[in-house]
Amino acid sequence: MKKITYILWMSWIVMGTSSCLKAGLDEDLPKFRDALMSDVFMEYVYETAGTGASPVVKAVSMNLSGKAFKKREDTGAAVDSAVFTVSVPGASGTFTAEERAKVTTANLSFMCNISTAATMEPVDGAPRPGVPGDFSQPRKYRITAADGSSREWVVRIASFIK
């Protein structure tokens, strides 16, 4: 009886955790075709003394305002663009006045929201998203939609306020 109960229990687990999908999805299903950027974020990453021998890495979010997402269809430009103003927040806690003074457009990390199921890659030497890099000049990113179409976006800091 224990053996039969064990076999039934194992069969139930196997059937309950298996997938019915045996191959790719139906090719007739629509795929996301948007390759858009919908929001942007920037951070300054720095090290501060930790409790042990190793420093602690911290990040402070920059204040972004005047965000404008311009599609090439609307502007007649060759590429889409995201333009915004960056304001450095005031010193607070471990983000001291001395550390705040080090913040420039040349050492910021860029992140953004993109369309569902899309991917993004840097173009022409732009820093990878989330990695500190130089944004003292416009940077270019390619967003590829799930259907394979892509759009190039230029990310530009219009104004930097310290």
PDB file of C-alpha atoms in Angstrom:
ATOM      1  CA  MET A   1       0.000   0.000   0.000  1.00  0.00           C
ATOM      2  CA  LYS A   2       2.869   2.371   0.834  1.00  0.00           C
ATOM      3  CA  LYS A   3       4.431   1.660  -2.547  1.00  0.00           C
ATOM      4  CA  ILE A   4       1.218   2.523  -4.427  1.00  0.00           C
ATOM      5  CA  THR A   5       0.753   5.707  -2.383  1.00  0.00           C
ATOM      6  CA  TYR A   6       4.365   6.670  -3.097  1.00  0.00           C
ATOM      7  CA  ILE A   7       3.929   6.063  -6.862  1.00  0.00           C
ATOM      8  CA  LEU A   8       0.694   8.058  -6.955  1.00  0.00           C
ATOM      9  CA  TRP A   9       2.300  10.897  -4.962  1.00  0.00           C
ATOM     10  CA  MET A  10       5.349  11.027  -7.295  1.00  0.00           C
ATOM     11  CA  SER A  11       3.110  10.911 -10.393  1.00  0.00           C
ATOM     12  CA  TRP A  12       1.094  13.822  -9.072  1.00  0.00           C
ATOM     13  CA  ILE A  13       4.293  15.859  -8.424  1.00  0.00           C
ATOM     14  CA  VAL A  14       5.703  15.108 -11.889  1.00  0.00           C
ATOM     15  CA  MET A  15       2.463  16.009 -13.668  1.00  0.00           C
ATOM     16  CA  GLY A  16       1.930  19.084 -11.513  1.00  0.00           C
ATOM     17  CA  THR A  17       5.353  20.542 -12.225  1.00  0.00           C
ATOM     18  CA  SER A  18       5.677  19.732 -15.912  1.00  0.00           C
ATOM     19  CA  SER A  19       4.906  22.151 -18.692  1.00  0.00           C
ATOM     20  CA  CYS A  20       2.505  21.588 -21.534  1.00  0.00           C
ATOM     21  CA  LEU A  21       4.590  23.758 -23.863  1.00  0.00           C
ATOM     22  CA  LYS A  22       6.738  21.429 -25.971  1.00  0.00           C
ATOM     23  CA  ALA A  23       7.996  23.888 -28.622  1.00  0.00           C
ATOM     24  CA  GLY A  24       8.030  27.593 -29.527  1.00  0.00           C
ATOM     25  CA  LEU A  25       4.973  29.756 -29.279  1.00  0.00           C
ATOM     26  CA  ASP A  26       2.556  29.976 -32.167  1.00  0.00           C
ATOM     27  CA  GLU A  27       4.124  32.156 -34.851  1.00  0.00           C
ATOM     28  CA  ASP A  28       0.743  33.818 -35.465  1.00  0.00           C
ATOM     29  CA  LEU A  29       0.813  35.471 -32.043  1.00  0.00           C
ATOM     30  CA  PRO A  30       1.624  39.193 -32.193  1.00  0.00           C
ATOM     31  CA  LYS A  31       4.991  40.360 -30.878  1.00  0.00           C
ATOM     32  CA  PHE A  32       5.693  43.663 -29.188  1.00  0.00           C
ATOM     33  CA  ARG A  33       6.922  46.112 -31.807  1.00  0.00           C
ATOM     34  CA  ASP A  34       7.680  49.139 -29.649  1.00  0.00           C
ATOM     35  CA  ALA A  35      11.314  50.159 -29.109  1.00  0.00           C
ATOM     36  CA  LEU A  36      10.702  53.222 -26.989  1.00  0.00           C
ATOM     37  CA  MET A  37      12.331  54.873 -23.999  1.00  0.00           C
ATOM     38  CA  SER A  38       9.749  56.064 -21.472  1.00  0.00           C
ATOM     39  CA  ASP A  39      11.715  57.285 -18.448  1.00  0.00           C
ATOM     40  CA  VAL A  40      15.325  58.017 -17.500  1.00  0.00           C
ATOM     41  CA  PHE A  41      17.294  57.964 -14.240  1.00  0.00           C
ATOM     42  CA  MET A  42      20.841  58.926 -13.273  1.00  0.00           C
ATOM     43  CA  GLU A  43      22.950  58.116 -10.224  1.00  0.00           C
ATOM     44  CA  TYR A  44      26.340  59.032  -8.856  1.00  0.00           C
ATOM     45  CA  VAL A  45      28.177  56.032  -7.378  1.00  0.00           C
ATOM     46  CA  TYR A  46      30.867  56.505  -4.730  1.00  0.00           C
ATOM     47  CA  GLU A  47      32.716  54.647  -1.990  1.00  0.00           C
ATOM     48  CA  THR A  48      32.573  55.449   1.700  1.00  0.00           C
ATOM     49  CA  ALA A  49      34.302  53.943   4.704  1.00  0.00           C
ATOM     50  CA  GLY A  50      32.682  50.752   5.931  1.00  0.00           C
ATOM     51  CA  THR A  51      32.753  49.154   9.356  1.00  0.00           C
ATOM     52  CA  GLY A  52      35.393  46.635   8.265  1.00  0.00           C
ATOM     53  CA  ALA A  53      38.427  46.807   6.014  1.00  0.00           C
ATOM     54  CA  SER A  54      36.342  47.067   2.830  1.00  0.00           C
ATOM     55  CA  PRO A  55      34.708  50.291   1.648  1.00  0.00           C
ATOM     56  CA  VAL A  56      30.960  50.456   1.073  1.00  0.00           C
ATOM     57  CA  VAL A  57      29.632  51.412  -2.360  1.00  0.00           C
ATOM     58  CA  LYS A  58      26.766  53.921  -2.245  1.00  0.00           C
ATOM     59  CA  ALA A  59      24.648  55.552  -4.936  1.00  0.00           C
ATOM     60  CA  VAL A  60      22.784  58.846  -4.825  1.00  0.00           C
ATOM     61  CA  SER A  61      19.985  59.526  -7.304  1.00  0.00           C
ATOM     62  CA  MET A  62      20.234  62.709  -9.325  1.00  0.00           C
ATOM     63  CA  ASN A  63      17.159  64.915  -9.659  1.00  0.00           C
ATOM     64  CA  LEU A  64      16.015  64.895 -13.286  1.00  0.00           C
ATOM     65  CA  SER A  65      13.574  67.460 -14.636  1.00  0.00           C
ATOM     66  CA  GLY A  66      12.339  68.707 -17.981  1.00  0.00           C
ATOM     67  CA  LYS A  67      12.382  65.186 -19.403  1.00  0.00           C
ATOM     68  CA  ALA A  68      11.489  65.216 -23.103  1.00  0.00           C
ATOM     69  CA  PHE A  69      11.196  62.048 -25.185  1.00  0.00           C
ATOM     70  CA  LYS A  70      11.154  63.025 -28.841  1.00  0.00           C
ATOM     71  CA  LYS A  71      10.310  60.453 -31.502  1.00  0.00           C
ATOM     72  CA  ARG A  72      11.862  60.917 -34.935  1.00  0.00           C
ATOM     73  CA  GLU A  73       8.412  60.778 -36.565  1.00  0.00           C
ATOM     74  CA  ASP A  74       7.420  63.896 -34.637  1.00  0.00           C
ATOM     75  CA  THR A  75      10.646  65.860 -35.042  1.00  0.00           C
ATOM     76  CA  GLY A  76      11.964  64.838 -38.464  1.00  0.00           C
ATOM     77  CA  ALA A  77      15.318  63.946 -36.855  1.00  0.00           C
ATOM     78  CA  ALA A  78      17.279  60.847 -37.879  1.00  0.00           C
ATOM     79  CA  VAL A  79      17.090  59.346 -34.370  1.00  0.00           C
ATOM     80  CA  ASP A  80      14.870  59.521 -31.316  1.00  0.00           C
ATOM     81  CA  SER A  81      16.046  61.510 -28.315  1.00  0.00           C
ATOM     82  CA  ALA A  82      15.729  61.787 -24.560  1.00  0.00           C
ATOM     83  CA  VAL A  83      16.729  65.207 -23.233  1.00  0.00           C
ATOM     84  CA  PHE A  84      16.632  66.302 -19.593  1.00  0.00           C
ATOM     85  CA  THR A  85      18.151  68.498 -16.898  1.00  0.00           C
ATOM     86  CA  VAL A  86      20.243  66.959 -14.101  1.00  0.00           C
ATOM     87  CA  SER A  87      20.361  68.586 -10.647  1.00  0.00           C
ATOM     88  CA  VAL A  88      22.742  67.294  -8.001  1.00  0.00           C
ATOM     89  CA  PRO A  89      20.982  66.882  -4.641  1.00  0.00           C
ATOM     90  CA  GLY A  90      22.322  68.541  -1.510  1.00  0.00           C
ATOM     91  CA  ALA A  91      24.867  66.886   0.757  1.00  0.00           C
ATOM     92  CA  SER A  92      23.369  64.494   3.288  1.00  0.00           C
ATOM     93  CA  GLY A  93      24.729  61.630   5.394  1.00  0.00           C
ATOM     94  CA  THR A  94      27.658  59.924   3.684  1.00  0.00           C
ATOM     95  CA  PHE A  95      27.065  62.060   0.578  1.00  0.00           C
ATOM     96  CA  THR A  96      29.171  64.853   2.020  1.00  0.00           C
ATOM     97  CA  ALA A  97      29.846  68.279   0.513  1.00  0.00           C
ATOM     98  CA  GLU A  98      33.301  66.986  -0.457  1.00  0.00           C
ATOM     99  CA  GLU A  99      31.770  63.984  -2.276  1.00  0.00           C
ATOM    100  CA  ARG A 100      29.073  66.186  -3.847  1.00  0.00           C
ATOM    101  CA  ALA A 101      31.808  68.409  -5.315  1.00  0.00           C
ATOM    102  CA  LYS A 102      33.124  65.389  -7.270  1.00  0.00           C
ATOM    103  CA  VAL A 103      29.879  64.904  -9.218  1.00  0.00           C
ATOM    104  CA  THR A 104      30.182  65.857 -12.895  1.00  0.00           C
ATOM    105  CA  THR A 105      28.548  64.827 -16.167  1.00  0.00           C
ATOM    106  CA  ALA A 106      31.627  62.656 -16.735  1.00  0.00           C
ATOM    107  CA  ASN A 107      30.919  60.205 -13.889  1.00  0.00           C
ATOM    108  CA  LEU A 108      27.188  59.444 -13.861  1.00  0.00           C
ATOM    109  CA  SER A 109      25.326  56.149 -14.249  1.00  0.00           C
ATOM    110  CA  PHE A 110      22.392  56.115 -16.672  1.00  0.00           C
ATOM    111  CA  MET A 111      19.331  53.860 -16.471  1.00  0.00           C
ATOM    112  CA  CYS A 112      15.975  53.957 -18.239  1.00  0.00           C
ATOM    113  CA  ASN A 113      12.625  52.276 -18.754  1.00  0.00           C
ATOM    114  CA  ILE A 114      12.097  50.785 -22.197  1.00  0.00           C
ATOM    115  CA  SER A 115       9.228  49.023 -23.965  1.00  0.00           C
ATOM    116  CA  THR A 116       8.033  45.601 -22.831  1.00  0.00           C
ATOM    117  CA  ALA A 117      10.214  42.709 -24.091  1.00  0.00           C
ATOM    118  CA  ALA A 118      12.725  45.122 -25.683  1.00  0.00           C
ATOM    119  CA  THR A 119      16.483  45.093 -25.185  1.00  0.00           C
ATOM    120  CA  MET A 120      18.956  47.974 -25.136  1.00  0.00           C
ATOM    121  CA  GLU A 121      22.619  48.218 -26.069  1.00  0.00           C
ATOM    122  CA  PRO A 122      25.100  51.112 -26.095  1.00  0.00           C
ATOM    123  CA  VAL A 123      26.274  52.442 -29.481  1.00  0.00           C
ATOM    124  CA  ASP A 124      29.449  54.308 -30.463  1.00  0.00           C
ATOM    125  CA  GLY A 125      31.222  53.966 -27.113  1.00  0.00           C
ATOM    126  CA  ALA A 126      28.304  54.954 -24.876  1.00  0.00           C
ATOM    127  CA  PRO A 127      28.558  53.567 -21.328  1.00  0.00           C
ATOM    128  CA  ARG A 128      26.521  50.469 -20.533  1.00  0.00           C
ATOM    129  CA  PRO A 129      23.346  51.230 -18.564  1.00  0.00           C
ATOM    130  CA  GLY A 130      24.044  51.263 -14.823  1.00  0.00           C
ATOM    131  CA  VAL A 131      27.796  51.712 -15.258  1.00  0.00           C
ATOM    132  CA  PRO A 132      29.345  55.129 -14.520  1.00  0.00           C
ATOM    133  CA  GLY A 133      30.378  56.904 -17.684  1.00  0.00           C
ATOM    134  CA  ASP A 134      30.855  60.212 -19.451  1.00  0.00           C
ATOM    135  CA  PHE A 135      27.656  62.058 -20.346  1.00  0.00           C
ATOM    136  CA  SER A 136      29.349  65.379 -21.066  1.00  0.00           C
ATOM    137  CA  GLN A 137      28.337  64.744 -24.684  1.00  0.00           C
ATOM    138  CA  PRO A 138      25.237  63.085 -26.161  1.00  0.00           C
ATOM    139  CA  ARG A 139      25.279  59.270 -25.991  1.00  0.00           C
ATOM    140  CA  LYS A 140      23.563  56.815 -28.324  1.00  0.00           C
ATOM    141  CA  TYR A 141      21.658  53.607 -27.471  1.00  0.00           C
ATOM    142  CA  ARG A 142      19.866  51.071 -29.687  1.00  0.00           C
ATOM    143  CA  ILE A 143      16.574  49.678 -28.414  1.00  0.00           C
ATOM    144  CA  THR A 144      15.417  46.498 -30.152  1.00  0.00           C
ATOM    145  CA  ALA A 145      11.764  45.471 -29.907  1.00  0.00           C
ATOM    146  CA  ALA A 146      10.618  41.866 -29.509  1.00  0.00           C
ATOM    147  CA  ASP A 147       9.678  41.758 -33.194  1.00  0.00           C
ATOM    148  CA  GLY A 148      13.300  42.554 -34.167  1.00  0.00           C
ATOM    149  CA  SER A 149      12.778  46.178 -35.212  1.00  0.00           C
ATOM    150  CA  SER A 150      15.034  48.748 -33.595  1.00  0.00           C
ATOM    151  CA  ARG A 151      15.371  52.452 -32.963  1.00  0.00           C
ATOM    152  CA  GLU A 152      18.413  54.502 -32.032  1.00  0.00           C
ATOM    153  CA  TRP A 153      18.039  56.925 -29.148  1.00  0.00           C
ATOM    154  CA  VAL A 154      20.311  59.835 -28.285  1.00  0.00           C
ATOM    155  CA  VAL A 155      20.495  60.600 -24.560  1.00  0.00           C
ATOM    156  CA  ARG A 156      21.511  64.182 -23.820  1.00  0.00           C
ATOM    157  CA  ILE A 157      21.849  66.212 -20.639  1.00  0.00           C
ATOM    158  CA  ALA A 158      20.486  69.636 -21.607  1.00  0.00           C
ATOM    159  CA  SER A 159      21.602  71.296 -18.381  1.00  0.00           C
ATOM    160  CA  PHE A 160      23.670  70.254 -15.349  1.00  0.00           C
ATOM    161  CA  ILE A 161      22.923  72.094 -12.107  1.00  0.00           C
ATOM    162  CA  LYS A 162      25.145  71.712  -9.071  1.00  0.00           C
TER     163      LYS A 162
END
